[in-house]
Amino acid sequence: MARHALIIGINKYPNLAHLGNYDLYGCVNDARLMKRVLQDKFQFTDDEITELHNEQATRDGIMAQMNRLVDVAKEDDIVIFHYSGHGSHRSSKKEGAADDSTIMPNDSGRDPKPNRDISDKEFNAWLGRLTKKTRYVTMIFDCCHSGTMTRDVFGDAVRAAPPDKRSVTAMDLPETPADTRDIDSEKLSE
């Protein structure tokens, strides 16, 4: 069993400058902290971690590293994917479909610059290929609009609870104590 991590942090978005200041300030730092967690808590080595920051994290660079993970992964390998940067939406290529949720590589832009976002559908296809090789895949999206990145990859095996659409009365919710000191902490730990 081998371990592989791809950690992406993007603060700089030069192709959004014409729209205003859309640079971020903590994403590269968050990515570096994730690397430290993997090393300090899970004993990942430098050789097991690939980092892409700012101008390294272009669409082509990210996609190449994602494809590399599929190529090198073997049965029961552990794969970690971490992204910290802008998330967004874009029109779907499929007529009448809902917008695609996306992550924004460093080289992505908005009109008149080309959109180089990576869509949830692209992640689904990649994840489907990867999980044919190993089931031990962890994906962390530290960005807006990341909710559909893994939708429908596993069919009925997605581990997500369905939303509860009942009325508040029908859900029979417990009364909330007026003061949290009223909660018996011993019962919470049971």
mmCIF file of C-alpha atoms in Angstrom:
data_model
loop_
_atom_site.group_PDB
_atom_site.id
_atom_site.type_symbol
_atom_site.label_atom_id
_atom_site.label_comp_id
_atom_site.label_asym_id
_atom_site.label_seq_id
_atom_site.Cartn_x
_atom_site.Cartn_y
_atom_site.Cartn_z
ATOM 1 C CA MET A 1 0.000 0.000 0.000
ATOM 2 C CA ALA A 2 1.382 3.381 -1.056
ATOM 3 C CA ARG A 3 0.206 6.885 -0.213
ATOM 4 C CA HIS A 4 -0.276 9.811 -2.580
ATOM 5 C CA ALA A 5 -1.381 13.371 -1.842
ATOM 6 C CA LEU A 6 -2.101 16.253 -4.191
ATOM 7 C CA ILE A 7 -2.362 19.554 -2.342
ATOM 8 C CA ILE A 8 -3.423 22.704 -4.181
ATOM 9 C CA GLY A 9 -3.490 26.257 -2.808
ATOM 10 C CA ILE A 10 -4.280 29.304 -4.925
ATOM 11 C CA ASN A 11 -4.197 32.914 -3.713
ATOM 12 C CA LYS A 12 -3.501 34.661 -7.018
ATOM 13 C CA TYR A 13 -5.979 34.962 -9.892
ATOM 14 C CA PRO A 14 -4.389 37.234 -12.526
ATOM 15 C CA ASN A 15 -7.156 36.634 -15.086
ATOM 16 C CA LEU A 16 -9.744 38.145 -12.735
ATOM 17 C CA ALA A 17 -7.826 41.409 -12.159
ATOM 18 C CA HIS A 18 -9.907 43.275 -14.758
ATOM 19 C CA LEU A 19 -12.993 42.630 -12.595
ATOM 20 C CA GLY A 20 -11.452 43.869 -9.343
ATOM 21 C CA ASN A 21 -9.451 42.258 -6.600
ATOM 22 C CA TYR A 22 -10.408 38.597 -6.432
ATOM 23 C CA ASP A 23 -7.104 37.380 -4.990
ATOM 24 C CA LEU A 24 -7.333 35.320 -1.814
ATOM 25 C CA TYR A 25 -5.030 35.495 1.178
ATOM 26 C CA GLY A 26 -5.011 32.217 3.073
ATOM 27 C CA CYS A 27 -5.288 29.398 0.560
ATOM 28 C CA VAL A 28 -1.589 28.700 0.040
ATOM 29 C CA ASN A 29 -1.106 28.819 3.798
ATOM 30 C CA ASP A 30 -4.008 26.361 4.272
ATOM 31 C CA ALA A 31 -2.441 24.015 1.719
ATOM 32 C CA ARG A 32 0.912 24.181 3.518
ATOM 33 C CA LEU A 33 -0.823 23.467 6.821
ATOM 34 C CA MET A 34 -2.507 20.432 5.249
ATOM 35 C CA LYS A 35 0.911 19.176 4.166
ATOM 36 C CA ARG A 36 2.153 19.542 7.750
ATOM 37 C CA VAL A 37 -0.851 17.633 9.068
ATOM 38 C CA LEU A 38 -0.198 14.801 6.612
ATOM 39 C CA GLN A 39 3.477 14.721 7.601
ATOM 40 C CA ASP A 40 3.163 15.235 11.365
ATOM 41 C CA LYS A 41 0.023 13.205 12.075
ATOM 42 C CA PHE A 42 0.021 10.625 9.292
ATOM 43 C CA GLN A 43 3.755 10.298 8.518
ATOM 44 C CA PHE A 44 3.509 11.182 4.824
ATOM 45 C CA THR A 45 6.933 11.842 3.310
ATOM 46 C CA ASP A 46 7.835 14.664 0.922
ATOM 47 C CA ASP A 47 7.962 12.093 -1.900
ATOM 48 C CA GLU A 48 4.326 11.152 -1.249
ATOM 49 C CA ILE A 49 3.048 14.740 -1.500
ATOM 50 C CA THR A 50 2.724 16.882 -4.619
ATOM 51 C CA GLU A 51 2.036 20.580 -4.069
ATOM 52 C CA LEU A 52 0.739 23.087 -6.601
ATOM 53 C CA HIS A 53 0.584 26.732 -5.533
ATOM 54 C CA ASN A 54 -0.520 29.827 -7.443
ATOM 55 C CA GLU A 55 1.000 29.867 -10.957
ATOM 56 C CA GLN A 56 1.837 26.131 -10.727
ATOM 57 C CA ALA A 57 -1.869 25.405 -10.226
ATOM 58 C CA THR A 58 -3.047 25.992 -13.788
ATOM 59 C CA ARG A 59 -5.825 23.894 -15.265
ATOM 60 C CA ASP A 60 -3.277 21.854 -17.236
ATOM 61 C CA GLY A 61 -1.054 21.457 -14.172
ATOM 62 C CA ILE A 62 -3.901 20.302 -11.916
ATOM 63 C CA MET A 63 -5.357 17.941 -14.521
ATOM 64 C CA ALA A 64 -1.906 16.447 -15.227
ATOM 65 C CA GLN A 65 -1.384 15.708 -11.533
ATOM 66 C CA MET A 66 -4.890 14.286 -11.151
ATOM 67 C CA ASN A 67 -4.261 11.985 -14.115
ATOM 68 C CA ARG A 68 -0.870 11.031 -12.654
ATOM 69 C CA LEU A 69 -2.636 9.909 -9.473
ATOM 70 C CA VAL A 70 -4.857 7.591 -11.515
ATOM 71 C CA ASP A 71 -1.797 6.230 -13.326
ATOM 72 C CA VAL A 72 0.244 5.502 -10.185
ATOM 73 C CA ALA A 73 -2.506 4.355 -7.813
ATOM 74 C CA LYS A 74 -2.662 0.665 -7.057
ATOM 75 C CA GLU A 75 -5.237 -1.396 -5.210
ATOM 76 C CA ASP A 76 -5.750 -0.153 -1.638
ATOM 77 C CA ASP A 77 -3.405 2.842 -2.019
ATOM 78 C CA ILE A 78 -4.384 5.918 -0.028
ATOM 79 C CA VAL A 79 -5.045 9.029 -2.116
ATOM 80 C CA ILE A 80 -5.609 12.499 -0.659
ATOM 81 C CA PHE A 81 -6.784 15.433 -2.785
ATOM 82 C CA HIS A 82 -6.895 18.875 -1.134
ATOM 83 C CA TYR A 83 -7.953 22.081 -2.889
ATOM 84 C CA SER A 84 -8.025 25.546 -1.356
ATOM 85 C CA GLY A 85 -8.987 28.424 -3.657
ATOM 86 C CA HIS A 86 -11.981 29.891 -5.467
ATOM 87 C CA GLY A 87 -14.966 27.729 -6.269
ATOM 88 C CA SER A 88 -17.549 28.944 -8.742
ATOM 89 C CA HIS A 89 -20.357 28.040 -11.148
ATOM 90 C CA ARG A 90 -20.471 28.073 -14.919
ATOM 91 C CA SER A 91 -23.059 27.266 -17.516
ATOM 92 C CA SER A 92 -23.298 23.574 -18.261
ATOM 93 C CA LYS A 93 -22.308 22.305 -21.699
ATOM 94 C CA LYS A 94 -25.505 20.256 -21.612
ATOM 95 C CA GLU A 95 -28.494 22.278 -22.821
ATOM 96 C CA GLY A 96 -31.099 22.790 -20.101
ATOM 97 C CA ALA A 97 -28.912 21.332 -17.339
ATOM 98 C CA ALA A 98 -28.179 23.105 -14.085
ATOM 99 C CA ASP A 99 -24.952 25.075 -13.828
ATOM 100 C CA ASP A 100 -21.730 23.164 -13.203
ATOM 101 C CA SER A 101 -19.995 23.667 -9.875
ATOM 102 C CA THR A 102 -16.289 24.302 -10.441
ATOM 103 C CA ILE A 103 -12.928 24.987 -8.905
ATOM 104 C CA MET A 104 -10.915 27.816 -10.399
ATOM 105 C CA PRO A 105 -7.313 27.147 -11.396
ATOM 106 C CA ASN A 106 -4.861 30.057 -11.316
ATOM 107 C CA ASP A 107 -5.193 30.610 -15.073
ATOM 108 C CA SER A 108 -8.997 30.726 -15.217
ATOM 109 C CA GLY A 109 -10.779 33.948 -16.040
ATOM 110 C CA ARG A 110 -14.067 35.590 -16.802
ATOM 111 C CA ASP A 111 -15.162 37.494 -19.875
ATOM 112 C CA PRO A 112 -13.121 38.317 -21.963
ATOM 113 C CA LYS A 113 -10.553 35.866 -20.506
ATOM 114 C CA PRO A 114 -11.096 32.129 -21.101
ATOM 115 C CA ASN A 115 -12.850 30.037 -18.473
ATOM 116 C CA ARG A 116 -10.379 27.312 -17.428
ATOM 117 C CA ASP A 117 -12.431 26.025 -14.470
ATOM 118 C CA ILE A 118 -12.513 22.317 -13.635
ATOM 119 C CA SER A 119 -16.124 21.169 -13.339
ATOM 120 C CA ASP A 120 -17.835 18.775 -10.982
ATOM 121 C CA LYS A 121 -18.474 16.515 -13.981
ATOM 122 C CA GLU A 122 -14.730 16.361 -14.686
ATOM 123 C CA PHE A 123 -14.087 15.503 -11.038
ATOM 124 C CA ASN A 124 -16.741 12.812 -11.192
ATOM 125 C CA ALA A 125 -15.117 11.207 -14.244
ATOM 126 C CA TRP A 126 -11.665 11.392 -12.622
ATOM 127 C CA LEU A 127 -12.918 10.004 -9.324
ATOM 128 C CA GLY A 128 -14.693 7.173 -11.110
ATOM 129 C CA ARG A 129 -11.408 6.138 -12.772
ATOM 130 C CA LEU A 130 -9.463 6.477 -9.527
ATOM 131 C CA THR A 131 -11.902 4.477 -7.403
ATOM 132 C CA LYS A 132 -11.694 1.577 -9.842
ATOM 133 C CA LYS A 133 -8.106 1.244 -8.569
ATOM 134 C CA THR A 134 -8.474 2.139 -4.888
ATOM 135 C CA ARG A 135 -11.371 2.809 -2.595
ATOM 136 C CA TYR A 136 -9.279 4.836 -0.151
ATOM 137 C CA VAL A 137 -9.733 8.327 -1.575
ATOM 138 C CA THR A 138 -10.226 11.446 0.521
ATOM 139 C CA MET A 139 -11.142 14.722 -1.174
ATOM 140 C CA ILE A 140 -11.165 18.055 0.631
ATOM 141 C CA PHE A 141 -12.560 21.143 -1.100
ATOM 142 C CA ASP A 142 -11.935 24.356 0.816
ATOM 143 C CA CYS A 143 -13.926 26.578 -1.543
ATOM 144 C CA CYS A 144 -17.379 27.812 -2.425
ATOM 145 C CA HIS A 145 -19.781 25.688 -4.498
ATOM 146 C CA SER A 146 -18.057 22.374 -3.778
ATOM 147 C CA GLY A 147 -21.153 20.363 -2.901
ATOM 148 C CA THR A 148 -21.509 18.500 -6.198
ATOM 149 C CA MET A 149 -17.867 17.554 -6.755
ATOM 150 C CA THR A 150 -18.508 13.869 -5.999
ATOM 151 C CA ARG A 151 -22.191 13.620 -6.904
ATOM 152 C CA ASP A 152 -23.310 10.322 -8.466
ATOM 153 C CA VAL A 153 -19.822 8.767 -8.616
ATOM 154 C CA PHE A 154 -20.757 5.894 -6.330
ATOM 155 C CA GLY A 155 -24.425 5.580 -7.256
ATOM 156 C CA ASP A 156 -26.316 4.469 -4.171
ATOM 157 C CA ALA A 157 -23.101 4.148 -2.143
ATOM 158 C CA VAL A 158 -22.741 7.885 -1.453
ATOM 159 C CA ARG A 159 -22.637 8.331 2.299
ATOM 160 C CA ALA A 160 -24.843 11.363 2.702
ATOM 161 C CA ALA A 161 -28.036 11.675 4.672
ATOM 162 C CA PRO A 162 -31.040 12.892 2.716
ATOM 163 C CA PRO A 163 -32.389 16.309 3.696
ATOM 164 C CA ASP A 164 -35.301 16.311 6.114
ATOM 165 C CA LYS A 165 -38.063 18.259 4.406
ATOM 166 C CA ARG A 166 -40.716 17.736 7.084
ATOM 167 C CA SER A 167 -42.178 20.638 8.992
ATOM 168 C CA VAL A 168 -40.595 21.554 12.314
ATOM 169 C CA THR A 169 -43.644 20.123 14.096
ATOM 170 C CA ALA A 170 -43.479 16.843 12.190
ATOM 171 C CA MET A 171 -39.774 16.418 12.998
ATOM 172 C CA ASP A 172 -40.596 16.421 16.735
ATOM 173 C CA LEU A 173 -37.452 18.392 17.585
ATOM 174 C CA PRO A 174 -36.352 18.445 21.229
ATOM 175 C CA GLU A 175 -36.672 21.730 23.044
ATOM 176 C CA THR A 176 -33.470 23.735 23.005
ATOM 177 C CA PRO A 177 -32.283 24.714 26.473
ATOM 178 C CA ALA A 178 -32.229 28.455 27.037
ATOM 179 C CA ASP A 179 -28.702 28.117 28.385
ATOM 180 C CA THR A 180 -26.180 25.518 27.232
ATOM 181 C CA ARG A 181 -25.249 24.958 30.884
ATOM 182 C CA ASP A 182 -28.598 23.148 31.134
ATOM 183 C CA ILE A 183 -27.242 20.357 28.919
ATOM 184 C CA ASP A 184 -26.000 17.341 30.855
ATOM 185 C CA SER A 185 -22.468 16.867 29.455
ATOM 186 C CA GLU A 186 -22.294 13.268 30.697
ATOM 187 C CA LYS A 187 -25.310 12.348 28.588
ATOM 188 C CA LEU A 188 -23.738 14.041 25.540
ATOM 189 C CA SER A 189 -20.691 11.785 25.775
ATOM 190 C CA GLU A 190 -22.775 8.592 25.813
#
